[in-house]
Each structure stands twice: as structure tokens, then as C-alpha cells.
Short mmCIF file of N, CA and C in Angstrom, two decimals:
data_model
loop_
_atom_site.label_atom_id
_atom_site.label_comp_id
_atom_site.label_asym_id
_atom_site.label_seq_id
_atom_site.Cartn_x
_atom_site.Cartn_y
_atom_site.Cartn_z
N GLY A 8 70.50 -55.87 -145.07
CA GLY A 8 71.27 -55.55 -144.31
C GLY A 8 71.64 -55.54 -142.32
N THR A 9 71.35 -57.04 -142.61
CA THR A 9 70.93 -57.15 -140.90
C THR A 9 71.59 -58.05 -141.12
N LEU A 10 72.43 -58.75 -140.29
CA LEU A 10 73.03 -60.24 -139.61
C LEU A 10 72.14 -60.73 -138.23
N LEU A 11 72.93 -62.17 -138.27
CA LEU A 11 71.47 -62.73 -138.21
C LEU A 11 72.35 -64.42 -137.06
N ASN A 12 71.89 -64.10 -136.23
CA ASN A 12 72.35 -66.05 -135.82
C ASN A 12 71.33 -67.14 -135.95
N THR A 13 71.52 -68.46 -135.43
CA THR A 13 70.46 -69.03 -135.68
C THR A 13 69.49 -68.80 -135.06
N SER A 14 69.65 -68.06 -133.84
CA SER A 14 68.71 -67.81 -133.10
C SER A 14 68.01 -67.23 -133.60
N CYS A 15 68.36 -65.61 -134.82
CA CYS A 15 67.71 -64.46 -135.10
C CYS A 15 67.92 -63.45 -133.72
N SER A 16 68.80 -63.79 -133.06
CA SER A 16 68.85 -62.77 -132.19
C SER A 16 69.06 -61.52 -133.01
N MET A 17 68.10 -60.37 -132.44
CA MET A 17 68.83 -59.01 -132.54
C MET A 17 69.54 -58.60 -131.94
N GLY A 18 70.14 -58.96 -130.41
CA GLY A 18 71.35 -58.13 -129.88
C GLY A 18 71.91 -59.04 -130.64
N PHE A 19 72.91 -59.88 -131.30
CA PHE A 19 73.43 -60.78 -132.12
C PHE A 19 73.80 -59.17 -133.41
N ALA A 20 72.75 -59.08 -133.90
CA ALA A 20 72.58 -58.21 -134.59
C ALA A 20 73.65 -56.54 -134.54
N SER A 21 73.02 -56.19 -133.49
CA SER A 21 73.90 -54.76 -133.30
C SER A 21 75.26 -54.86 -132.91
N ASP A 22 75.55 -55.76 -132.33
CA ASP A 22 76.20 -55.94 -131.94
C ASP A 22 77.37 -56.35 -133.59
N ALA A 23 77.09 -57.15 -134.47
CA ALA A 23 77.73 -56.76 -135.28
C ALA A 23 78.24 -55.85 -136.55
N MET A 24 76.67 -54.77 -135.77
CA MET A 24 77.62 -53.71 -135.88
C MET A 24 78.12 -52.27 -134.69
N ALA A 25 78.55 -53.31 -134.24
CA ALA A 25 80.26 -52.66 -133.23
C ALA A 25 81.43 -52.13 -134.11
N GLY A 26 81.86 -53.14 -135.01
CA GLY A 26 83.06 -53.12 -135.43
C GLY A 26 83.28 -51.69 -136.69
N PRO A 27 81.95 -52.04 -137.49
CA PRO A 27 81.82 -50.73 -138.78
C PRO A 27 81.68 -49.11 -137.52
N LEU A 28 81.65 -49.80 -136.79
CA LEU A 28 81.40 -48.71 -135.74
C LEU A 28 82.81 -47.67 -135.62
N ALA A 29 83.50 -48.77 -134.68
CA ALA A 29 84.82 -48.52 -134.27
C ALA A 29 85.79 -47.85 -135.07
N GLY A 30 85.65 -48.65 -136.00
CA GLY A 30 86.77 -48.38 -137.31
C GLY A 30 86.39 -47.09 -137.37
N ALA A 31 85.18 -46.71 -137.81
CA ALA A 31 84.35 -45.45 -138.47
C ALA A 31 85.23 -44.12 -137.68
N MET A 32 84.86 -44.45 -136.17
CA MET A 32 85.41 -43.01 -135.25
C MET A 32 86.70 -43.67 -135.38
N ARG A 33 87.68 -44.53 -135.18
CA ARG A 33 89.17 -44.43 -135.43
C ARG A 33 89.14 -43.14 -136.97
N ARG A 34 88.40 -43.87 -138.05
CA ARG A 34 88.66 -43.00 -138.90
C ARG A 34 88.19 -41.43 -138.70
N VAL A 35 87.44 -40.77 -137.77
CA VAL A 35 87.28 -40.31 -137.40
C VAL A 35 88.37 -39.29 -136.41
N TRP A 36 88.93 -39.93 -135.56
CA TRP A 36 90.48 -39.48 -134.69
C TRP A 36 91.48 -38.90 -135.78
N GLU A 37 91.40 -40.21 -137.18
CA GLU A 37 92.30 -39.75 -138.12
C GLU A 37 92.52 -38.87 -138.05
N LEU A 38 91.00 -38.40 -139.36
CA LEU A 38 91.28 -36.80 -139.73
C LEU A 38 90.89 -35.63 -138.56
N ALA A 39 90.39 -36.12 -137.41
CA ALA A 39 90.72 -34.56 -136.70
C ALA A 39 92.26 -34.49 -136.27
N GLU A 40 93.23 -35.45 -136.47
CA GLU A 40 95.02 -35.28 -136.45
C GLU A 40 95.31 -34.89 -137.91
N GLU A 41 94.71 -35.48 -138.30
CA GLU A 41 95.40 -34.00 -140.26
C GLU A 41 94.72 -33.63 -139.94
N PHE A 42 94.02 -32.63 -140.21
CA PHE A 42 93.04 -31.26 -139.96
C PHE A 42 93.74 -30.78 -138.44
N ARG A 43 94.53 -31.38 -137.61
CA ARG A 43 95.34 -30.61 -136.41
C ARG A 43 93.64 -29.79 -136.30
N VAL A 44 92.37 -31.07 -135.79
CA VAL A 44 91.40 -30.20 -134.58
C VAL A 44 90.90 -31.03 -133.79
N ARG A 45 92.06 -32.18 -133.28
CA ARG A 45 91.53 -32.92 -132.05
C ARG A 45 91.21 -31.94 -131.29
N ALA A 46 91.69 -30.69 -130.75
CA ALA A 46 91.41 -29.65 -129.62
C ALA A 46 90.44 -29.05 -129.86
N ARG A 47 89.66 -29.42 -130.78
CA ARG A 47 88.55 -28.32 -130.72
C ARG A 47 87.08 -29.98 -130.42
N PRO A 48 86.42 -30.24 -129.93
CA PRO A 48 85.00 -30.65 -129.37
C PRO A 48 84.35 -30.90 -130.52
N ASN A 49 83.78 -29.45 -130.46
CA ASN A 49 82.98 -29.41 -131.57
C ASN A 49 82.94 -29.54 -132.94
N VAL A 50 84.35 -29.22 -133.55
CA VAL A 50 84.87 -29.63 -135.14
C VAL A 50 84.62 -31.57 -134.85
N VAL A 51 85.68 -32.41 -134.19
CA VAL A 51 85.85 -33.66 -133.80
C VAL A 51 84.54 -34.31 -133.72
N PHE A 52 83.17 -33.51 -132.89
CA PHE A 52 82.02 -34.78 -133.00
C PHE A 52 81.07 -33.72 -134.10
N ARG A 53 81.14 -33.11 -134.92
CA ARG A 53 80.50 -32.86 -136.39
C ARG A 53 81.43 -33.76 -137.10
N LEU A 54 81.79 -34.23 -136.93
CA LEU A 54 83.01 -35.67 -138.29
C LEU A 54 82.61 -36.54 -137.21
N PHE A 55 82.63 -37.11 -136.18
CA PHE A 55 81.94 -37.97 -135.76
C PHE A 55 80.15 -38.07 -136.17
N GLN A 56 79.15 -36.98 -136.08
CA GLN A 56 78.17 -37.14 -136.89
C GLN A 56 77.85 -37.71 -138.22
N THR A 57 78.88 -36.95 -139.19
CA THR A 57 78.78 -37.28 -140.30
C THR A 57 80.23 -38.59 -140.82
N PHE A 58 80.41 -38.91 -139.92
CA PHE A 58 80.99 -40.53 -140.52
C PHE A 58 80.65 -41.72 -138.98
N ALA A 59 80.37 -41.55 -138.57
CA ALA A 59 80.37 -42.06 -137.97
C ALA A 59 79.19 -42.65 -136.84
N PHE A 60 78.56 -41.84 -137.28
CA PHE A 60 76.80 -42.35 -136.62
C PHE A 60 76.05 -42.75 -137.92
N SER A 61 76.39 -42.98 -139.36
CA SER A 61 75.37 -43.73 -140.45
C SER A 61 75.73 -45.55 -139.93
N ALA A 62 77.14 -45.30 -139.15
CA ALA A 62 77.95 -46.82 -139.56
C ALA A 62 76.66 -47.03 -137.59
N GLY A 63 76.67 -46.66 -137.32
CA GLY A 63 76.27 -47.61 -135.42
C GLY A 63 73.95 -47.15 -136.60
N MET A 64 74.39 -46.63 -137.56
CA MET A 64 72.74 -46.36 -137.90
C MET A 64 72.43 -47.23 -138.81
N TYR A 65 73.50 -48.92 -139.10
CA TYR A 65 73.22 -49.57 -140.86
C TYR A 65 71.73 -50.56 -139.79
N GLY A 66 71.25 -50.59 -140.48
CA GLY A 66 70.24 -51.87 -140.00
C GLY A 66 69.65 -51.18 -138.89
N SER A 67 69.38 -50.38 -138.22
CA SER A 67 68.62 -50.33 -137.34
C SER A 67 67.28 -50.51 -137.17
N GLN A 68 66.56 -49.68 -138.00
CA GLN A 68 64.96 -50.16 -138.14
C GLN A 68 64.49 -51.57 -137.86
N VAL A 69 65.31 -51.92 -138.05
CA VAL A 69 65.24 -53.63 -137.69
C VAL A 69 66.05 -54.27 -136.64
N TRP A 70 67.36 -53.76 -135.12
CA TRP A 70 67.47 -54.56 -134.78
C TRP A 70 66.87 -53.55 -132.71
N GLY A 71 66.92 -51.96 -133.77
CA GLY A 71 67.13 -51.33 -132.82
C GLY A 71 66.05 -51.76 -131.93
N SER A 72 64.69 -51.63 -131.94
CA SER A 72 63.56 -51.49 -131.65
C SER A 72 63.80 -52.04 -129.72
N ARG A 73 64.41 -53.20 -129.71
CA ARG A 73 64.85 -53.40 -127.92
C ARG A 73 65.52 -52.58 -127.96
N TYR A 74 66.52 -51.66 -127.64
CA TYR A 74 66.46 -50.52 -127.07
C TYR A 74 66.20 -49.86 -126.86
N LEU A 75 64.85 -49.34 -127.70
CA LEU A 75 64.23 -48.11 -127.71
C LEU A 75 63.75 -47.92 -126.30
N LYS A 76 63.46 -48.56 -125.09
CA LYS A 76 62.65 -48.70 -124.02
C LYS A 76 64.01 -48.12 -122.86
N GLY A 77 63.75 -46.68 -121.50
CA GLY A 77 63.97 -47.09 -120.59
C GLY A 77 65.08 -45.45 -121.39
N THR A 78 65.68 -44.96 -120.24
CA THR A 78 66.98 -43.61 -120.07
C THR A 78 67.79 -44.41 -119.41
N ASP A 79 68.42 -45.36 -119.80
CA ASP A 79 69.53 -45.95 -119.00
C ASP A 79 71.03 -46.07 -120.00
N LEU A 80 71.60 -45.13 -120.04
CA LEU A 80 72.55 -45.18 -121.73
C LEU A 80 73.47 -46.90 -121.06
N SER A 81 73.13 -46.59 -120.07
CA SER A 81 74.31 -48.05 -119.54
C SER A 81 74.42 -49.78 -120.43
N LYS A 82 72.12 -49.45 -120.44
CA LYS A 82 72.01 -50.58 -120.51
C LYS A 82 71.51 -50.41 -121.68
N GLN A 83 71.44 -49.73 -122.67
CA GLN A 83 71.44 -49.02 -124.15
C GLN A 83 72.23 -49.83 -124.93
N GLY A 84 72.98 -51.11 -125.41
CA GLY A 84 73.28 -51.65 -126.35
C GLY A 84 75.21 -50.92 -126.12
N ARG A 85 75.67 -51.78 -127.22
CA ARG A 85 76.90 -51.54 -127.04
C ARG A 85 77.16 -50.45 -128.15
N LEU A 86 77.05 -50.43 -128.90
CA LEU A 86 76.79 -49.50 -130.17
C LEU A 86 77.37 -47.59 -129.46
N GLN A 87 75.69 -47.82 -128.14
CA GLN A 87 75.87 -47.03 -126.98
C GLN A 87 76.67 -46.49 -126.17
N THR A 88 77.20 -47.63 -125.56
CA THR A 88 78.01 -47.46 -125.03
C THR A 88 79.41 -47.22 -125.67
N MET A 89 79.48 -47.18 -126.78
CA MET A 89 80.94 -46.74 -127.87
C MET A 89 80.86 -45.25 -128.23
N ALA A 90 80.02 -45.02 -128.32
CA ALA A 90 79.76 -43.54 -128.91
C ALA A 90 79.30 -42.22 -127.29
N LEU A 91 78.89 -43.29 -126.23
CA LEU A 91 79.21 -42.06 -125.27
C LEU A 91 81.44 -42.65 -124.47
N CYS A 92 81.83 -42.96 -124.86
CA CYS A 92 83.04 -43.51 -125.03
C CYS A 92 83.73 -42.44 -125.55
N PHE A 93 83.52 -42.57 -126.82
CA PHE A 93 84.34 -41.82 -127.53
C PHE A 93 83.90 -39.95 -126.96
N CYS A 94 82.60 -39.75 -127.13
CA CYS A 94 82.26 -38.17 -126.38
C CYS A 94 83.15 -38.09 -124.90
N LYS A 95 83.12 -39.30 -124.41
CA LYS A 95 84.36 -38.52 -123.05
C LYS A 95 85.65 -38.64 -123.41
N ARG A 96 86.52 -39.21 -124.35
CA ARG A 96 87.57 -39.24 -124.93
C ARG A 96 87.53 -37.53 -125.87
N ALA A 97 86.82 -37.06 -125.88
CA ALA A 97 86.63 -35.81 -127.37
C ALA A 97 87.00 -34.81 -125.82
N LEU A 98 85.73 -34.88 -125.23
CA LEU A 98 85.29 -33.97 -124.28
C LEU A 98 86.63 -34.16 -123.55
N ARG A 99 87.58 -34.68 -122.88
CA ARG A 99 88.91 -34.92 -122.22
C ARG A 99 87.79 -35.21 -120.55
N ILE A 100 87.10 -35.94 -120.45
CA ILE A 100 86.53 -36.08 -119.04
C ILE A 100 86.65 -37.83 -118.34
N LYS A 101 86.37 -37.63 -116.93
CA LYS A 101 86.61 -38.57 -116.35
C LYS A 101 85.29 -40.12 -117.23
N ARG A 102 86.09 -41.39 -116.70
CA ARG A 102 84.84 -41.88 -117.96
C ARG A 102 83.23 -42.89 -116.84
N GLY A 103 83.13 -41.97 -115.69
CA GLY A 103 82.79 -42.16 -115.31
C GLY A 103 81.40 -41.43 -114.89
N THR A 104 81.78 -40.24 -115.49
CA THR A 104 80.92 -39.18 -116.04
C THR A 104 78.87 -39.10 -115.98
N CYS A 105 78.15 -38.84 -115.79
CA CYS A 105 77.22 -39.22 -116.02
C CYS A 105 76.65 -39.02 -118.11
N GLY A 106 76.00 -40.42 -118.69
CA GLY A 106 75.98 -40.05 -119.65
C GLY A 106 75.06 -39.00 -119.92
N TRP A 107 74.10 -38.64 -119.78
CA TRP A 107 73.44 -37.49 -120.40
C TRP A 107 73.97 -36.44 -119.82
N ALA A 108 74.52 -36.22 -119.47
CA ALA A 108 74.88 -34.99 -118.75
C ALA A 108 76.73 -35.18 -120.61
N VAL A 109 76.90 -35.91 -120.66
CA VAL A 109 78.09 -35.95 -121.60
C VAL A 109 77.72 -35.94 -123.12
N LEU A 110 76.61 -36.38 -122.93
CA LEU A 110 75.41 -35.87 -124.97
C LEU A 110 75.22 -34.61 -125.04
N ARG A 111 74.52 -33.99 -123.57
CA ARG A 111 74.06 -32.92 -123.66
C ARG A 111 74.74 -32.03 -123.73
N GLU A 112 76.69 -31.44 -123.43
CA GLU A 112 77.16 -31.45 -123.47
C GLU A 112 77.98 -31.49 -124.55
N ALA A 113 78.27 -32.58 -125.38
CA ALA A 113 78.64 -32.50 -126.53
C ALA A 113 77.42 -32.19 -128.16
N GLY A 114 76.37 -31.97 -127.20
CA GLY A 114 75.51 -31.50 -128.59
C GLY A 114 74.60 -32.85 -129.94
N VAL A 115 75.51 -33.53 -128.71
CA VAL A 115 74.77 -34.94 -129.24
C VAL A 115 73.68 -35.65 -128.92
N MET A 116 72.87 -36.84 -129.68
CA MET A 116 71.67 -36.77 -129.30
C MET A 116 72.05 -38.68 -128.95
N PRO A 117 71.54 -39.08 -128.09
CA PRO A 117 71.59 -40.82 -128.13
C PRO A 117 71.40 -41.73 -129.09
N PHE A 118 71.81 -42.63 -129.50
CA PHE A 118 71.19 -43.05 -130.53
C PHE A 118 70.12 -43.23 -130.49
N GLN A 119 69.25 -44.12 -129.99
CA GLN A 119 68.04 -44.41 -129.35
C GLN A 119 66.76 -43.91 -130.74
N PHE A 120 67.64 -42.66 -130.09
CA PHE A 120 66.64 -40.82 -130.90
C PHE A 120 66.38 -41.09 -132.37
N TYR A 121 67.93 -41.65 -133.03
CA TYR A 121 67.62 -42.28 -134.74
C TYR A 121 67.17 -43.34 -134.33
N TRP A 122 67.46 -44.06 -133.83
CA TRP A 122 67.08 -45.44 -133.99
C TRP A 122 65.53 -45.33 -134.15
N PHE A 123 65.26 -44.95 -132.83
CA PHE A 123 63.11 -44.47 -133.07
C PHE A 123 62.67 -43.91 -134.57
N GLN A 124 63.78 -42.90 -135.10
CA GLN A 124 62.99 -41.99 -136.31
C GLN A 124 63.02 -43.09 -137.75
N ALA A 125 63.89 -44.16 -137.39
CA ALA A 125 63.99 -44.20 -138.55
C ALA A 125 63.73 -45.85 -138.48
N ALA A 126 63.21 -46.18 -137.41
CA ALA A 126 61.82 -47.09 -137.23
C ALA A 126 60.73 -46.99 -137.63
N LEU A 127 60.39 -45.95 -137.48
CA LEU A 127 59.04 -44.98 -137.78
C LEU A 127 58.84 -44.95 -138.83
N ARG A 128 59.80 -44.28 -139.62
CA ARG A 128 60.08 -44.58 -140.89
C ARG A 128 59.86 -45.22 -142.09
N MET A 129 60.80 -46.59 -141.66
CA MET A 129 60.08 -48.08 -142.04
C MET A 129 58.46 -47.75 -142.09
N TRP A 130 57.93 -48.17 -140.62
CA TRP A 130 56.78 -48.67 -140.21
C TRP A 130 55.79 -48.07 -141.25
N ASN A 131 56.05 -46.42 -141.50
CA ASN A 131 55.16 -45.88 -142.73
C ASN A 131 55.47 -46.15 -143.54
N GLY A 132 56.58 -46.03 -144.02
CA GLY A 132 56.43 -46.86 -145.45
C GLY A 132 55.93 -47.58 -145.82
N ALA A 133 56.11 -49.06 -144.78
CA ALA A 133 55.66 -50.57 -145.09
C ALA A 133 53.89 -50.04 -144.96
N ILE A 134 53.60 -49.27 -144.38
CA ILE A 134 51.35 -49.61 -143.45
C ILE A 134 51.43 -48.70 -145.31
N GLU A 135 51.70 -47.75 -145.77
CA GLU A 135 52.21 -47.13 -146.86
C GLU A 135 52.07 -48.06 -148.06
N GLY A 136 52.64 -48.67 -147.95
CA GLY A 136 53.57 -49.74 -149.15
C GLY A 136 54.30 -49.01 -150.02
N LYS A 137 55.01 -48.17 -149.93
CA LYS A 137 55.95 -48.37 -150.85
C LYS A 137 57.13 -48.97 -151.18
N GLY A 138 56.21 -50.14 -150.32
CA GLY A 138 57.38 -51.37 -150.27
C GLY A 138 57.72 -52.35 -151.31
N GLY A 139 56.21 -51.98 -152.08
CA GLY A 139 55.45 -52.91 -152.00
C GLY A 139 54.27 -53.97 -151.60
N CYS A 140 53.18 -54.52 -152.47
CA CYS A 140 51.96 -55.07 -151.81
C CYS A 140 52.54 -56.12 -150.79
N LEU A 141 53.61 -57.44 -150.64
CA LEU A 141 53.96 -58.17 -149.80
C LEU A 141 54.37 -57.14 -149.12
N VAL A 142 54.60 -56.45 -148.85
CA VAL A 142 55.29 -55.67 -147.44
C VAL A 142 54.41 -54.75 -146.34
N LYS A 143 53.59 -54.19 -146.98
CA LYS A 143 52.43 -53.42 -146.83
C LYS A 143 51.49 -54.86 -145.56
N GLU A 144 51.31 -56.13 -146.31
CA GLU A 144 51.32 -57.60 -145.85
C GLU A 144 51.59 -57.63 -144.50
N VAL A 145 52.86 -57.83 -144.84
CA VAL A 145 53.71 -58.40 -144.17
C VAL A 145 53.38 -57.13 -142.76
N ALA A 146 53.73 -56.36 -142.63
CA ALA A 146 53.11 -55.16 -141.62
C ALA A 146 51.88 -55.88 -140.87
N LYS A 147 51.02 -55.74 -141.96
CA LYS A 147 49.99 -56.00 -141.71
C LYS A 147 49.54 -56.98 -139.95
N ALA A 148 49.92 -58.52 -140.93
CA ALA A 148 50.14 -59.85 -140.03
C ALA A 148 51.00 -59.23 -138.79
N ASP A 149 52.05 -58.48 -138.78
CA ASP A 149 53.19 -58.24 -138.19
C ASP A 149 52.20 -57.35 -137.09
N LEU A 150 51.56 -56.10 -137.22
CA LEU A 150 51.15 -56.19 -136.01
C LEU A 150 49.54 -56.96 -135.49
N GLU A 151 48.56 -57.77 -136.36
CA GLU A 151 47.67 -58.43 -135.48
C GLU A 151 48.94 -59.89 -135.01
N LEU A 152 49.80 -59.98 -134.77
CA LEU A 152 50.62 -60.68 -133.55
C LEU A 152 50.93 -59.64 -132.71
N ALA A 153 50.99 -58.69 -133.32
CA ALA A 153 51.49 -57.81 -131.71
C ALA A 153 49.78 -57.41 -130.40
N ARG A 154 48.83 -57.08 -131.18
CA ARG A 154 47.63 -56.89 -131.24
C ARG A 154 46.75 -58.34 -130.39
N ALA A 155 48.04 -59.49 -130.93
CA ALA A 155 46.99 -61.19 -130.19
C ALA A 155 48.23 -61.74 -129.22
N GLY A 156 49.07 -60.76 -128.78
CA GLY A 156 49.61 -60.56 -127.04
C GLY A 156 51.43 -61.68 -127.77
N MET A 157 51.91 -61.81 -129.34
CA MET A 157 52.94 -62.14 -129.36
C MET A 157 54.07 -60.85 -128.70
N GLN A 158 55.33 -61.24 -127.98
CA GLN A 158 55.79 -60.38 -127.64
C GLN A 158 56.76 -60.70 -128.28
N LYS A 159 57.64 -61.28 -128.64
CA LYS A 159 58.51 -61.34 -129.86
C LYS A 159 58.54 -60.63 -131.15
N CYS A 160 57.50 -60.09 -131.66
CA CYS A 160 57.18 -59.33 -132.47
C CYS A 160 57.74 -58.17 -132.47
N TRP A 161 58.40 -58.19 -134.13
CA TRP A 161 58.89 -56.35 -134.20
C TRP A 161 58.10 -55.69 -133.94
N THR A 162 56.79 -55.38 -133.93
CA THR A 162 55.44 -54.14 -134.32
C THR A 162 55.39 -54.16 -132.85
N HIS A 163 55.93 -55.19 -131.85
CA HIS A 163 55.32 -55.41 -130.18
C HIS A 163 56.45 -54.16 -129.85
N GLN A 164 57.09 -54.77 -130.27
CA GLN A 164 58.89 -53.88 -129.58
C GLN A 164 58.87 -52.52 -129.79
N LEU A 165 58.13 -52.13 -130.42
CA LEU A 165 58.00 -50.79 -131.64
C LEU A 165 57.30 -50.64 -130.88
N TRP A 166 55.95 -50.67 -130.52
CA TRP A 166 54.89 -49.19 -130.45
C TRP A 166 54.79 -49.70 -128.36
N GLN A 167 55.47 -51.05 -127.70
CA GLN A 167 54.99 -51.00 -126.17
C GLN A 167 56.36 -50.64 -125.45
#
């Protein structure tokens, strides 16, 4: 479920999820209008987490590892920026408001929290061999690459 370009750029993979996330957020606004709850941000955020969040999570175990470092939400990728814009619109606050304050007010965790959680589930499943013997061997080989100092492997991005 992950799209890659000719250079296997993970940024391309995450940007490819922007379309489905935008569509899901549009659907949330449509539902909010239909049920006349647009003025109730708590209901809008519940709809967001139910319908839109999964669109921003698709395949994140693979491409999300590059966004796990740092606390500056403006540098955390297009999906996080889109989610922040949605929250600011729902709360009817200015665009320049600090992202962390917006997420706190909305009661929403940043995508990075969920991306990390999904990556750990994938890692644990691979190490335990839930995907089969081949997956376990690939995870071990990737771990050895990370230990050898290879910075472009998934394990290095996840654990550094």
C-alpha cells in the first residue's frame, strides 16, 4: 500500500496520501453540514478522527519514520500541515496560532504519535515473525544495516 517514485522517495509516498486525506476532510465538513454540527468543534474533531485520520495513516509504517524526529510541527510533512489547517478552521482561529496549542485545544494528537505507534507495531510483528519467516529475516537484515551505520535504512530512521 505505499507509492514510490523512481528514486524510492518516502516524501513522495507521504505526499501521495495528501489527496485521500483532503477528500476525507471534505467528507467530514459535508457530514458536519448535513447533521448541523459544524458549530460544535468537539463533534467535528470526533468526525475527523473517525473518517479522516485513517486516510493520513495509510502506509505510514513505511514512510512515516522520516517525520518522527523533531517537535516543529511546520516541518513534519504535508499531512500534518493539512491536519493543523483543518483544526484551525474548525476552531475558527488564526492561521498563525501555534500548532501545539491548536492540537491541545482540539484534543487531537499529532500524526507523528500515531505514525510511531504504527511503526512499532510493524516492527514488533516483523521481529516476532508474524508476517512469516522472510519478513523476520528482512527485519534482522535491516537492523544489521542500521548497526553498520547505513543511514538510509528504515530501522535507522526509526530508532535514531
